[in-house]
Tab-separated table of C-alpha atoms in Angstrom:
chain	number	residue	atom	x	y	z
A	23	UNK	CA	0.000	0.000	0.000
A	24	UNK	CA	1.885	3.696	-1.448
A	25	UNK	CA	1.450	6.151	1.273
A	26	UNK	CA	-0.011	9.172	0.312
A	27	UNK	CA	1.388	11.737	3.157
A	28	UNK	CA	-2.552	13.046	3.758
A	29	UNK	CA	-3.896	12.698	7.114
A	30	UNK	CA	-7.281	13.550	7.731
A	31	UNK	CA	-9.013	13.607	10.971
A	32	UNK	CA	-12.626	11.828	11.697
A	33	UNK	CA	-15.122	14.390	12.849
A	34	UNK	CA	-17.340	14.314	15.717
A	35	UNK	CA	-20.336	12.692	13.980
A	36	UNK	CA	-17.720	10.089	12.334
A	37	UNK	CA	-17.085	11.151	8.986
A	38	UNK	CA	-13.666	11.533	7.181
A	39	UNK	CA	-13.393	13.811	4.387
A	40	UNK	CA	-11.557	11.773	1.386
A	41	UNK	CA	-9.108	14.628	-0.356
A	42	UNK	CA	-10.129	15.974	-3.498
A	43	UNK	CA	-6.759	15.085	-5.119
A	44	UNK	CA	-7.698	11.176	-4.020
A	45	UNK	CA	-10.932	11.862	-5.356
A	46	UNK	CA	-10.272	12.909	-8.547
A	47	UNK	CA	-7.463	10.384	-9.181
A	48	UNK	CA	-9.769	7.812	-8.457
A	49	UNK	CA	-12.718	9.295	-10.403
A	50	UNK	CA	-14.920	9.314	-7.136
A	51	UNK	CA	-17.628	11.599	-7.910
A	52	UNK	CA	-20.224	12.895	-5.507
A	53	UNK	CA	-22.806	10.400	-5.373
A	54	UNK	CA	-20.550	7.476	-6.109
A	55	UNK	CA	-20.751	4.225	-3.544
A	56	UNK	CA	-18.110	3.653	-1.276
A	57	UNK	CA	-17.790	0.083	0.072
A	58	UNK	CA	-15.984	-0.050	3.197
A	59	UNK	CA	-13.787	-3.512	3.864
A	60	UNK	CA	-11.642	-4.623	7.234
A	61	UNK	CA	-9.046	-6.688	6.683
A	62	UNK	CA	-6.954	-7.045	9.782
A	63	UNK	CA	-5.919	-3.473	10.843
A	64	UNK	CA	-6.454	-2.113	8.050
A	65	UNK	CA	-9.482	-0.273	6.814
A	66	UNK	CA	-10.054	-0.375	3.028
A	67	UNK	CA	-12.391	2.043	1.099
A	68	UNK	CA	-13.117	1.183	-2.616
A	69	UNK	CA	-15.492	2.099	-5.127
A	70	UNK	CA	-18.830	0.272	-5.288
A	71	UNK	CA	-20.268	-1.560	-8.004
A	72	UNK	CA	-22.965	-2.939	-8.351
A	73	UNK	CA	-22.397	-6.542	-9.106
A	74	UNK	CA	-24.478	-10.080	-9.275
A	75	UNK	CA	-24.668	-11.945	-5.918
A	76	UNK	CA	-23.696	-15.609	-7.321
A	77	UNK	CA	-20.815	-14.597	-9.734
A	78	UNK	CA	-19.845	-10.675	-9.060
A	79	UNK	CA	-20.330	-9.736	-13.118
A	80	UNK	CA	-21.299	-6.420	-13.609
A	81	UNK	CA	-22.947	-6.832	-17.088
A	82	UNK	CA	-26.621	-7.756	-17.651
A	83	UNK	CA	-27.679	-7.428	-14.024
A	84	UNK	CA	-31.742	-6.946	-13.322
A	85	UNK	CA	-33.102	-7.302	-9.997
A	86	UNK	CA	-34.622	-10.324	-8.240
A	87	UNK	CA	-36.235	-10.322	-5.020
A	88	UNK	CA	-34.269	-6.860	-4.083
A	89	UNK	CA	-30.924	-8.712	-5.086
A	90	UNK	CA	-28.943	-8.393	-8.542
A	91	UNK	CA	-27.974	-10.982	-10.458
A	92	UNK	CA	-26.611	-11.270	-13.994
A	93	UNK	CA	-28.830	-12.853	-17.308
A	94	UNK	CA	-26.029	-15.631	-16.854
A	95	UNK	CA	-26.791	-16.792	-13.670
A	96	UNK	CA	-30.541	-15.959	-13.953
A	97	UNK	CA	-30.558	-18.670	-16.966
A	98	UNK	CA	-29.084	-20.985	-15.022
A	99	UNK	CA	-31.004	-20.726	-11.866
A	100	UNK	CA	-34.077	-21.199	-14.264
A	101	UNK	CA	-32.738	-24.319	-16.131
A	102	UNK	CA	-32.406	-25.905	-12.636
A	103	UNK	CA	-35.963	-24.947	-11.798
């Protein structure tokens, strides 16, 4: 992990302001999901996609019982039906 020499302080309600610099590098624009991930000590922010439950592709998703899943995994969840 590169460090980036930024420290930023986490306010009183809990929020931590992400740099603009970091931002833009990343193309994190203002509405854009943030998953938030632990692994060990370290706390790891990434961009969110949305992605199908089964197989995590991003193409051809559609919405089933207020989860995604892709048109590949939909066809075979119906063939085994």
């Amino acid at each position: 992990m590169k460090a980036t020499g930024i420290v930023r302080n986490v306010d009183d309600v809990g929020r931590l302001v992400i740099p603009k610099e970091i931002r833009k590098t990343f193309g994190i624009d203002r509405e854009q999901g943030l998953e938030i991930h632990v692994d060990g000590q370290n706390i790891i922010i990434s961009k969110y996609y949305n992605k199908c439950i089964i197989c995590s592709d991003t193409n051809g998703l559609t919405s089933f019982n207020g989860k995604l899943i892709c048109s590949h995994c939909a066809k075979e969840i119906k063939q085994a039906c």
